[in-house]
């Protein structure tokens, strides 16, 4: 090792600031590639979020996911996209093998949507839900017109400031997309947390586009009422016990997820989705037949507003080419009928403390989907394992969230009627 | 890459002034002559090109790697990091940034070894002395020096667009493309916007093929003086190439590179 530090002499670091200028306060989350802390600028007292870049794979050097997030956020500037203020680092020294730890410094947002939805004291009025969705779709419209796919849409990645401004966050799986002169793209389909993963990805599509994010946004929109991710057993198959489920869907989680989707959105056939038969896994997956589409029917007990039901239905179109895009969605009657979107600031002002999914208190809960998740984490690509990891976290945390909703531990799969629509 | 050049860090932070470059290089220019410094930059750009081609990278990745290296030395002396280490590090980082994937560690190092041995034996009598841990460490310094500005716009895309708009024949485009490659060996990519470089290269290619582009350029809304300045940079490069035999001279120039007080580890010492 002798002389190693002497490889670099006279190196100064005037460009990235030393992270000591911030004082870490507490840990608030776990992103795709690292921990997130709340911190305070020692000088200005401004509160920020520090996202630590985890050096998991030593051989990869600076993680590609972090490089993507940096490069994408450096060019995205929009009110509904989280703002990257700067990049800080620790001093390189013998203790860190002369490799600094890097931190991304973001504006601090008080809440995330998953945290808010898991707290039943937080009640969204219809106008407020419209405001959330409008901001979410505006963020999506902006990134899609900047030719960026988010690829990890989920409630935990939707931040909300205390004044009610929504910020789309965690671009660790995001990437630029292009339409190359008619040539199909070959992106990895191992993206998006399982519950928010659209059918085309589950069927192995690699030439996908912005529609994958709209599917996730549709799931999030329904969640504004159901308060729990919709594409999961306890929502879709409340009557079947865990044992039966495991018997039926032993095998891949993707298979299971497709079944859940079919049960809600109808069978996946070339009739409703021309060309689906050409997707890589179309023949290897067992696709349930004869399911009728019942998105509206199923949601209407939660979502009383017919415009809302209609918009969710359009965002959850099986065929990505028929799925509504963010621009058209923003013009949907939902946003232009009474009650109009209204500011969230007033409602949020009743809630003084931060609500993050990560911080939702762990309750005794059932590890309902653990087995499937473990199978699902057996993937090969780097971003895939990141997605699976985040899926794992999501599911662990959601099972907490689920547990929170239902105090009865004996009901291993909650029946629909026990879901708390009473709050509406 | 998506996005708007005018809002990018490339435009906002990385179009430098000539004065800045001169100032930053002052220390190096006390040791190297005004001629030797560009010769070194040409040499290491060639090294990056060779590494990239051997690794079968796209030209876009190679170009980005070259710009990364140039950005580093626009802010640091040659003595801070041996360019022989920074060159492969730039290639390694650029491949990730340009979505070409992570180059495997062993492949990168073995490519360095063979390229140095087979293509640049006239410059180095010894084996490539660095190991992957040096590259990974160096990557951090490179990122930091660039302030994590990763997006590099290249002249290739505007070049193709302009040539199409002009209705240029494919050989004109090909020559323009080659001139863009050559321009990476000058300071132009630090001083001018990629679209300006594309215009200069296009103009030069048209002149060579006697393709009439007067009208097309007359309708442009851009500073033609800057385009001519770029042309001068590239012509100077060609002039230099004519009068100089890299194979004979480079070894002695490399010897002059200021080094950290301790030499890099000898191969096999680990």
XYZ file of C-alpha atoms in Angstrom:
694
model
C 0.000 0.000 0.000
C 3.033 2.231 0.439
C 2.974 5.487 -1.432
C -0.611 5.140 -2.474
C -1.709 8.487 -1.174
C 1.199 9.987 -3.020
C -0.361 9.121 -6.330
C -2.239 12.326 -5.916
C -0.434 15.350 -4.779
C -1.691 18.872 -4.631
C -5.264 17.835 -5.165
C -7.665 20.370 -3.833
C -11.381 20.022 -3.537
C -12.887 23.351 -4.242
C -15.803 21.976 -6.235
C -17.944 19.717 -4.088
C -18.364 20.980 -0.537
C -17.503 18.858 2.460
C -20.607 17.297 3.952
C -19.604 18.522 7.423
C -21.354 21.738 6.538
C -24.530 19.798 7.343
C -25.466 18.388 10.704
C -27.253 15.046 10.418
C -30.487 14.984 12.402
C -32.169 11.645 11.717
C -32.634 8.914 9.157
C -35.813 9.303 7.162
C -35.615 6.737 4.446
C -33.957 4.165 2.320
C -33.678 4.943 -1.371
C -32.787 2.688 -4.248
C -29.118 3.297 -3.719
C -28.693 4.591 -0.204
C -29.906 5.968 3.050
C -31.623 9.317 3.353
C -31.097 11.666 6.305
C -32.667 14.851 7.467
C -29.928 17.388 8.081
C -29.387 21.041 8.851
C -26.984 23.450 7.232
C -24.827 24.612 10.133
C -24.576 28.109 8.786
C -27.940 28.909 7.244
C -29.949 26.522 9.489
C -31.792 25.364 6.391
C -33.154 21.818 6.616
C -32.233 19.497 3.761
C -32.427 15.821 2.861
C -29.071 14.092 2.426
C -29.042 10.976 0.306
C -25.953 8.901 0.856
C -24.526 7.150 -2.177
C -23.997 3.562 -1.067
C -20.968 1.871 -2.515
C -22.455 -1.584 -2.578
C -20.728 -3.063 -5.537
C -17.097 -2.159 -5.136
C -16.234 -3.298 -8.614
C -18.719 -1.043 -10.274
C -17.022 2.053 -8.888
C -19.353 4.991 -8.505
C -22.790 3.341 -8.808
C -24.476 3.679 -12.154
C -27.816 4.339 -10.457
C -26.312 7.312 -8.637
C -24.754 8.571 -11.865
C -28.161 8.358 -13.520
C -29.929 10.134 -10.727
C -27.360 12.931 -10.703
C -27.318 13.404 -14.418
C -31.082 13.287 -14.743
C -31.837 15.566 -11.808
C -29.254 18.064 -12.974
C -31.344 18.666 -16.022
C -34.831 18.387 -14.570
C -36.064 21.600 -13.052
C -39.738 21.695 -12.224
C -41.887 22.513 -9.248
C -43.111 18.924 -9.024
C -39.696 17.292 -9.271
C -37.486 17.053 -6.229
C -34.719 19.633 -6.375
C -31.083 18.535 -6.240
C -29.214 21.410 -4.661
C -25.675 20.155 -4.681
C -23.433 17.189 -4.197
C -21.252 16.938 -1.105
C -18.597 14.476 -0.067
C -16.529 13.439 2.878
C -12.824 14.048 2.892
C -10.842 11.234 1.354
C -8.461 9.759 3.852
C -6.807 6.525 4.797
C -9.988 5.507 6.693
C -12.143 5.434 3.580
C -9.438 4.047 1.320
C -9.197 7.462 -0.291
C -12.660 7.201 -1.682
C -15.002 9.820 -0.364
C -18.614 9.140 0.408
C -20.847 11.256 -1.763
C -24.146 12.762 -0.666
C -26.871 14.242 -2.819
C -28.377 17.274 -1.134
C -32.080 17.858 -1.747
C -34.631 20.362 -0.584
C -36.346 18.783 2.384
C -39.935 17.627 1.977
C -41.891 16.918 5.141
C -43.941 13.926 4.015
C -44.182 11.116 1.523
C -47.483 9.939 0.148
C -47.155 6.414 1.511
C -46.536 7.854 4.965
C -49.538 10.152 4.693
C -51.819 7.396 3.427
C -50.815 5.064 6.231
C -51.944 7.598 8.794
C -55.673 7.617 9.219
C -55.684 10.992 10.842
C -54.740 12.378 7.476
C -57.896 12.776 5.479
C -57.890 13.925 1.896
C -60.961 15.652 0.514
C -61.846 15.041 -3.126
C -60.438 18.446 -4.083
C -57.222 17.632 -2.279
C -56.903 14.275 -4.024
C -57.346 16.123 -7.296
C -54.535 18.460 -6.344
C -52.238 15.550 -5.536
C -52.988 13.825 -8.834
C -52.758 17.003 -10.842
C -49.297 17.728 -9.478
C -48.211 14.122 -9.944
C -49.318 14.147 -13.573
C -47.741 17.514 -14.184
C -44.446 16.141 -12.871
C -44.823 13.112 -15.118
C -45.724 15.237 -18.106
C -42.591 17.285 -17.546
C -40.197 14.357 -17.230
C -41.765 12.520 -20.152
C -41.466 15.543 -22.380
C -37.834 15.725 -21.237
C -37.536 12.139 -22.511
C -37.006 10.631 -19.081
C -38.744 7.561 -17.669
C -39.036 7.408 -13.894
C -39.375 3.615 -13.691
C -40.063 3.460 -9.966
C -43.440 5.049 -9.453
C -44.882 4.280 -6.031
C -46.471 6.203 -3.209
C -43.244 6.236 -1.187
C -41.484 8.093 -3.995
C -44.043 10.867 -4.042
C -42.975 13.563 -1.579
C -45.192 16.346 -0.311
C -43.994 19.494 1.403
C -45.766 20.915 4.386
C -47.222 23.614 2.177
C -48.712 20.931 -0.062
C -46.367 20.933 -3.044
C -45.860 17.487 -4.512
C -42.370 16.433 -5.617
C -41.625 13.302 -7.567
C -38.476 11.750 -6.089
C -35.976 8.900 -6.336
C -34.656 8.883 -9.852
C -32.310 6.013 -9.048
C -33.969 3.778 -11.625
C -34.814 6.521 -14.098
C -33.301 6.679 -17.535
C -33.511 8.626 -20.744
C -35.512 7.110 -23.547
C -35.561 7.696 -27.257
C -37.333 6.583 -30.356
C -34.459 5.394 -32.490
C -35.466 5.418 -36.144
C -37.983 2.647 -35.803
C -35.494 0.359 -34.087
C -36.859 -1.178 -30.909
C -35.138 -0.265 -27.656
C -33.817 -2.911 -25.330
C -34.186 -1.555 -21.822
C -34.231 -3.811 -18.800
C -37.709 -4.864 -17.775
C -36.567 -5.494 -14.215
C -37.785 -2.143 -13.032
C -40.624 -0.771 -10.930
C -41.666 -2.171 -7.576
C -43.794 -5.237 -8.249
C -47.118 -3.839 -7.079
C -46.806 -0.889 -9.411
C -45.347 -2.804 -12.339
C -47.427 -2.617 -15.518
C -48.412 -5.725 -17.511
C -46.081 -5.016 -20.432
C -43.044 -5.159 -18.138
C -44.318 -8.323 -16.489
C -44.593 -9.854 -19.956
C -40.974 -9.025 -20.698
C -41.359 -5.976 -22.929
C -38.040 -4.181 -23.349
C -39.202 -1.556 -25.789
C -41.388 0.362 -23.382
C -42.135 4.010 -22.852
C -43.820 6.638 -20.679
C -46.961 4.494 -20.338
C -45.177 2.410 -17.687
C -45.119 5.432 -15.371
C -48.770 6.227 -16.067
C -49.738 2.738 -14.889
C -47.941 3.420 -11.608
C -49.656 6.784 -11.337
C -52.996 5.018 -11.838
C -52.182 2.633 -8.999
C -51.222 5.571 -6.800
C -54.421 7.400 -7.693
C -56.585 4.445 -6.615
C -54.500 4.232 -3.456
C -55.585 7.757 -2.555
C -58.930 6.156 -1.670
C -58.061 2.568 -0.800
C -55.108 3.703 1.349
C -53.278 0.509 0.424
C -51.570 -0.537 -2.827
C -54.283 -2.014 -5.004
C -52.405 -4.630 -6.995
C -51.918 -7.035 -4.115
C -53.710 -10.112 -2.730
C -55.412 -8.489 0.145
C -57.075 -6.033 -2.127
C -57.870 -8.199 -5.098
C -58.436 -11.639 -3.621
C -59.658 -10.957 -0.131
C -61.630 -14.184 0.019
C -58.824 -16.627 -0.677
C -56.676 -17.807 2.147
C -52.935 -17.600 2.053
C -52.511 -21.354 1.686
C -54.740 -21.533 -1.340
C -52.968 -18.591 -2.854
C -49.603 -20.210 -2.466
C -50.845 -23.384 -4.069
C -52.243 -21.592 -7.022
C -49.462 -19.168 -7.619
C -46.429 -21.082 -6.587
C -43.786 -19.915 -8.961
C -42.799 -16.544 -10.098
C -44.015 -13.378 -8.495
C -44.411 -11.932 -11.950
C -46.877 -14.689 -12.726
C -48.755 -13.916 -9.575
C -48.791 -10.218 -10.288
C -50.170 -10.812 -13.780
C -52.972 -12.859 -12.276
C -53.860 -10.085 -9.907
C -53.881 -7.611 -12.764
C -56.086 -9.882 -14.888
C -58.561 -10.201 -12.080
C -58.939 -6.468 -11.838
C -58.329 -5.311 -15.388
C -59.640 -8.323 -17.282
C -57.906 -11.123 -19.154
C -54.888 -10.230 -21.215
C -55.693 -11.271 -24.772
C -54.773 -10.120 -28.266
C -58.364 -8.903 -28.592
C -58.017 -6.206 -25.955
C -54.316 -5.762 -26.592
C -53.264 -6.412 -30.179
C -49.650 -7.515 -30.372
C -49.446 -8.790 -26.813
C -48.914 -12.269 -28.240
C -45.494 -11.143 -29.461
C -44.194 -10.194 -26.013
C -41.385 -12.468 -24.761
C -43.222 -14.108 -21.865
C -46.710 -14.168 -23.373
C -46.606 -17.892 -24.038
C -44.567 -18.892 -20.996
C -46.839 -17.127 -18.523
C -50.177 -18.670 -17.694
C -52.647 -15.950 -18.387
C -56.023 -16.321 -16.806
C -58.877 -16.406 -19.304
C -62.423 -15.151 -19.113
C -61.874 -12.491 -16.529
C -64.031 -9.482 -17.163
C -62.596 -6.049 -16.620
C -63.946 -4.712 -13.351
C -61.803 -1.745 -12.465
C -64.720 0.628 -12.095
C -66.987 -1.909 -10.461
C -64.345 -2.834 -7.915
C -63.289 0.683 -7.108
C -66.674 2.310 -6.902
C -67.134 1.342 -3.270
C -64.077 3.433 -2.476
C -64.089 5.986 -5.225
C -67.487 7.543 -5.374
C -66.584 10.152 -7.940
C -67.408 8.757 -11.419
C -64.824 10.965 -13.126
C -62.166 9.608 -10.792
C -63.190 6.034 -11.578
C -63.090 6.778 -15.270
C -59.624 8.313 -15.096
C -58.202 5.422 -13.047
C -59.750 3.025 -15.554
C -57.996 4.818 -18.413
C -54.660 4.905 -16.586
C -54.900 1.183 -15.922
C -55.499 0.237 -19.560
C -53.781 -3.092 -20.224
C -52.567 -2.123 -23.681
C -49.878 0.530 -23.149
C -50.686 2.117 -26.504
C -54.250 2.704 -25.325
C -53.283 3.894 -21.872
C -53.977 7.585 -21.379
C -50.866 9.792 -21.430
C -50.131 12.379 -18.773
C -51.093 15.289 -20.995
C -54.506 13.866 -21.879
C -55.023 12.831 -18.277
C -54.498 16.416 -17.143
C -57.322 17.453 -19.452
C -59.673 14.842 -18.032
C -62.978 16.097 -16.601
C -61.837 14.869 -13.184
C -59.637 17.945 -12.839
C -62.136 20.355 -14.353
C -65.309 19.499 -12.489
C -66.456 20.478 -9.023
C -64.924 20.271 -6.521
C -61.890 21.739 -8.289
C -58.380 20.823 -7.132
C -57.685 22.640 -3.909
C -54.600 23.447 -1.950
C -53.237 20.865 0.496
C -51.460 23.347 2.722
C -54.370 23.936 5.054
C -55.087 20.261 5.664
C -51.391 19.488 6.171
C -51.001 22.335 8.624
C -52.958 20.181 11.101
C -50.147 17.667 11.038
C -47.008 18.959 12.648
C -44.784 15.908 12.460
C -43.289 14.405 9.322
C -44.892 11.323 7.854
C -42.644 9.005 5.914
C -43.325 5.442 5.024
C -39.932 4.582 6.463
C -40.871 6.038 9.812
C -44.323 4.469 10.072
C -44.168 2.601 13.375
C -43.624 -1.132 12.969
C -46.628 -3.112 14.196
C -47.022 -6.797 14.720
C -47.891 -7.897 11.234
C -48.103 -10.883 9.082
C -45.367 -11.504 6.578
C -48.002 -12.146 4.000
C -46.008 -11.825 0.867
C -42.546 -12.558 2.132
C -42.126 -15.841 0.318
C -42.969 -14.438 -3.030
C -40.757 -11.471 -2.471
C -37.803 -13.664 -1.751
C -38.319 -15.481 -5.000
C -38.660 -12.192 -6.717
C -35.309 -10.915 -5.510
C -33.563 -13.628 -7.446
C -32.731 -11.448 -10.417
C -29.593 -10.736 -12.309
C -29.317 -7.194 -13.527
C -28.100 -4.450 -11.269
C -31.120 -2.245 -11.596
C -33.279 -5.304 -11.333
C -31.920 -6.219 -7.970
C -32.365 -2.632 -6.922
C -35.980 -2.820 -7.967
C -36.385 -6.082 -6.157
C -34.735 -4.663 -3.071
C -37.017 -1.722 -3.111
C -39.896 -4.087 -3.723
C -38.810 -5.982 -0.660
C -38.684 -2.854 1.422
C -41.942 -1.685 0.020
C -43.612 -4.908 0.899
C -42.125 -5.130 4.338
C -43.168 -1.638 5.051
C -46.534 -2.049 3.492
C -47.205 -5.060 5.571
C -46.652 -2.733 8.485
C -49.029 -0.359 6.904
C -51.484 -3.144 6.340
C -51.143 -4.235 9.897
C -51.813 -0.765 11.038
C -55.117 -0.733 9.237
C -56.389 -3.920 10.698
C -55.747 -4.542 14.298
C -57.050 -8.095 14.111
C -54.068 -10.310 13.441
C -56.243 -13.338 12.932
C -57.685 -12.100 9.661
C -54.688 -13.114 7.616
C -56.160 -11.709 4.456
C -58.433 -8.822 5.058
C -61.796 -8.990 3.476
C -62.875 -6.068 1.454
C -65.622 -5.100 3.828
C -63.177 -4.764 6.684
C -61.208 -2.193 4.755
C -61.741 1.147 6.272
C -63.818 2.996 3.749
C -65.618 4.423 6.719
C -63.335 7.402 6.584
C -65.078 8.579 3.462
C -29.293 12.436 -24.061
C -32.474 14.256 -23.437
C -32.846 17.764 -22.208
C -32.013 21.211 -23.299
C -28.413 22.213 -23.940
C -29.039 25.798 -22.867
C -30.156 24.650 -19.422
C -27.412 22.082 -19.055
C -24.327 22.158 -16.890
C -22.371 21.785 -20.120
C -23.521 25.188 -21.279
C -23.764 26.864 -17.908
C -20.546 25.651 -16.315
C -18.384 24.055 -18.928
C -17.984 26.490 -21.802
C -14.752 28.022 -20.554
C -12.852 31.155 -21.456
C -9.508 30.854 -23.138
C -8.014 33.000 -20.385
C -9.090 30.471 -17.747
C -7.351 27.677 -19.588
C -4.130 29.641 -19.955
C -4.210 30.604 -16.318
C -4.851 27.070 -15.139
C -2.048 25.653 -17.249
C 0.527 28.145 -16.107
C 2.249 25.773 -13.707
C 2.466 23.016 -16.291
C 3.688 25.435 -18.929
C 6.674 26.328 -16.796
C 7.858 22.797 -17.365
C 6.417 21.988 -20.760
C 6.586 24.211 -23.808
C 3.549 25.675 -25.537
C 3.916 22.961 -28.149
C 4.472 20.067 -25.827
C 1.328 20.531 -23.783
C -1.037 20.081 -26.759
C 1.092 17.182 -27.953
C 0.468 15.446 -24.658
C -3.261 16.115 -24.882
C -3.290 14.684 -28.396
C -1.391 11.645 -27.211
C -3.785 10.903 -24.373
C -6.831 11.577 -26.544
C -5.416 8.992 -28.927
C -4.943 6.626 -26.028
C -8.609 7.055 -25.067
C -9.633 6.507 -28.674
C -7.581 3.299 -28.850
C -8.891 2.029 -25.527
C -12.437 2.804 -26.632
C -12.080 1.097 -29.981
C -10.482 -1.971 -28.423
C -13.316 -2.110 -25.900
C -15.763 -1.693 -28.810
C -17.333 1.440 -27.350
C -19.426 3.802 -29.444
C -17.763 7.002 -30.587
C -20.123 8.985 -28.358
C -18.677 7.239 -25.293
C -15.123 7.810 -26.486
C -15.876 11.478 -27.101
C -17.392 11.898 -23.646
C -14.381 10.201 -22.061
C -12.078 12.573 -23.908
C -14.047 15.586 -22.718
C -13.985 14.262 -19.136
C -10.195 14.058 -19.260
C -9.937 17.532 -20.718
C -12.264 18.947 -18.091
C -10.091 17.464 -15.375
C -6.915 19.066 -16.699
C -8.749 22.303 -17.296
C -8.894 22.541 -13.519
C -5.839 20.603 -12.410
C -2.163 20.323 -13.173
C -0.836 17.249 -14.949
C 1.026 16.530 -11.775
C -2.193 15.924 -9.807
C -3.031 12.663 -11.524
C -0.959 10.865 -14.102
C -2.893 11.112 -17.386
C -1.988 7.486 -17.991
C -4.351 6.685 -15.100
C -6.904 9.381 -15.824
C -7.418 8.220 -19.419
C -8.766 4.744 -18.585
C -10.679 6.217 -15.629
C -12.432 8.622 -17.993
C -13.311 5.719 -20.266
C -14.659 3.722 -17.315
C -16.842 6.590 -16.094
C -18.016 7.667 -19.548
C -19.188 4.161 -20.351
C -21.467 4.234 -17.321
C -22.664 7.772 -17.904
C -23.482 7.116 -21.558
C -25.465 3.992 -20.616
C -22.953 1.670 -22.193
C -22.706 -0.323 -18.986
C -19.940 -1.057 -16.530
C -16.733 -2.230 -18.156
C -15.516 -5.233 -16.218
C -12.478 -4.508 -14.102
C -10.260 -7.187 -15.551
C -11.226 -6.265 -19.088
C -10.383 -2.622 -18.560
C -6.981 -3.301 -17.040
C -6.013 -5.978 -19.518
C -7.068 -3.706 -22.385
C -4.856 -0.971 -20.956
C -1.966 -3.393 -20.771
C -2.309 -4.671 -24.325
C -2.980 -1.275 -25.853
C 0.032 0.262 -24.114
C 2.192 -2.651 -25.104
C 1.045 -3.098 -28.690
C 0.097 0.390 -29.800
C 2.087 2.735 -27.632
C 5.281 0.792 -27.102
C 7.132 3.743 -28.603
C 5.985 5.881 -25.693
C 6.246 3.526 -22.735
C 9.013 1.039 -22.205
C 7.329 -0.334 -19.092
C 4.097 -2.161 -18.515
C 0.893 -0.302 -17.645
C 1.506 0.272 -13.936
C -1.998 0.810 -12.547
C -4.571 -1.543 -11.065
C -8.331 -1.297 -10.766
C -8.214 0.098 -7.244
C -6.316 3.071 -8.644
C -8.963 3.575 -11.291
C -11.793 3.411 -8.752
C -10.031 5.875 -6.509
C -9.251 8.160 -9.406
C -12.899 8.079 -10.493
C -13.812 9.955 -7.344
C -11.318 12.688 -8.031
C -12.564 12.972 -11.566
C -16.190 13.261 -10.441
C -15.291 15.810 -7.830
C -13.234 17.923 -10.194
C -16.083 18.031 -12.658
C -18.467 18.935 -9.830
C -20.412 15.853 -10.909
C -21.371 17.540 -14.185
C -21.889 14.430 -16.231
C -23.860 15.439 -19.255
C -21.713 16.163 -22.246
C -23.327 17.236 -25.481
C -21.374 16.224 -28.554
C -21.233 17.754 -32.026
C -22.208 14.498 -33.758
C -25.969 14.851 -33.545
C -26.153 18.490 -34.679
C -23.649 17.633 -37.418
C -25.934 14.942 -38.818
C -28.951 17.241 -38.599
C -27.232 20.149 -40.331
C -25.842 17.917 -43.051
C -29.293 16.506 -43.706
C -30.741 19.981 -43.810
C -28.099 21.030 -46.320
C -28.684 17.865 -48.320
C -25.031 16.911 -48.145
C -23.756 13.693 -49.694
C -22.679 10.909 -47.399
C -18.974 11.423 -48.087
C -19.261 15.028 -46.940
C -20.943 13.846 -43.758
C -18.277 11.226 -43.237
C -15.502 13.736 -43.574
C -17.319 16.141 -41.247
C -17.641 13.336 -38.716
C -13.913 12.632 -38.897
C -13.118 16.291 -38.421
C -15.323 16.286 -35.317
C -13.258 13.352 -34.032
C -10.112 15.346 -34.697
C -11.551 18.402 -32.961
C -11.533 16.384 -29.736
C -7.769 16.690 -29.814
C -7.980 20.469 -29.521
C -9.281 22.746 -26.791
C -12.388 23.462 -28.858
C -14.606 21.149 -26.821
C -13.792 23.170 -23.693
C -14.323 26.556 -25.292
C -17.197 26.209 -27.739
C -20.692 24.777 -27.824
C -21.052 21.480 -29.658
C -23.330 22.967 -32.288
C -20.643 25.536 -33.089
C -18.045 22.811 -33.458
C -20.446 20.892 -35.679
C -20.871 23.944 -37.897
C -17.129 24.497 -38.193
C -16.498 20.859 -39.086
C -19.343 20.877 -41.560
C -17.966 23.987 -43.185
C -14.506 22.464 -43.489
C -15.914 19.278 -45.002
C -17.909 21.308 -47.516
C -14.826 23.277 -48.514
C -12.839 20.081 -49.090
C -15.585 18.634 -51.299
C -16.314 22.019 -52.864
C -19.898 21.705 -51.785
C -21.646 25.028 -51.964
C -22.927 25.984 -48.527
C -22.704 29.776 -48.712
C -26.429 30.305 -48.816
C -27.037 27.826 -45.996
C -24.511 29.544 -43.726
C -25.757 32.989 -44.704
C -29.159 32.132 -43.306
C -27.710 30.979 -39.992
C -28.196 33.035 -36.912
C -24.880 32.442 -35.217
C -21.554 34.111 -34.583
C -19.468 33.171 -37.601
C -16.334 34.584 -36.014
C -16.537 31.871 -33.394
C -16.959 29.258 -36.110
C -13.828 30.562 -37.820
C -11.991 30.440 -34.516
C -12.817 26.757 -34.168
C -11.624 26.202 -37.727
C -8.349 27.791 -36.735
C -7.971 25.405 -33.786
C -8.481 22.443 -36.045
C -6.177 23.746 -38.786
C -3.499 24.349 -36.164
C -3.895 20.754 -35.111
C -3.376 19.562 -38.684
C -0.389 21.858 -39.000
C 1.098 20.398 -35.844
C 0.514 16.861 -37.031
C 2.350 17.571 -40.276
C 5.437 18.818 -38.580
C 5.725 16.332 -35.803
C 6.530 12.673 -35.443
C 4.824 11.440 -32.285
C 6.674 8.134 -32.364
C 10.012 9.890 -32.110
C 9.230 12.703 -29.747
C 6.544 11.654 -27.307
C 8.667 9.524 -24.982
C 10.837 12.471 -24.069
C 7.821 14.715 -23.541
C 6.185 12.118 -21.303
C 9.360 12.102 -19.259
C 8.845 15.766 -18.575
C 5.348 15.443 -17.108
C 5.529 16.719 -13.560
C 4.946 13.838 -11.189
C 3.907 13.491 -7.602
C 6.931 13.114 -5.397
C 6.450 9.365 -5.156
C 6.347 7.228 -8.258
C 3.363 5.040 -9.063
C 3.664 1.537 -7.659
C 5.614 -0.884 -9.749
C 3.585 -3.629 -11.384
C 3.495 -6.728 -9.288
C 4.318 -4.926 -6.080
C 0.865 -5.815 -4.790
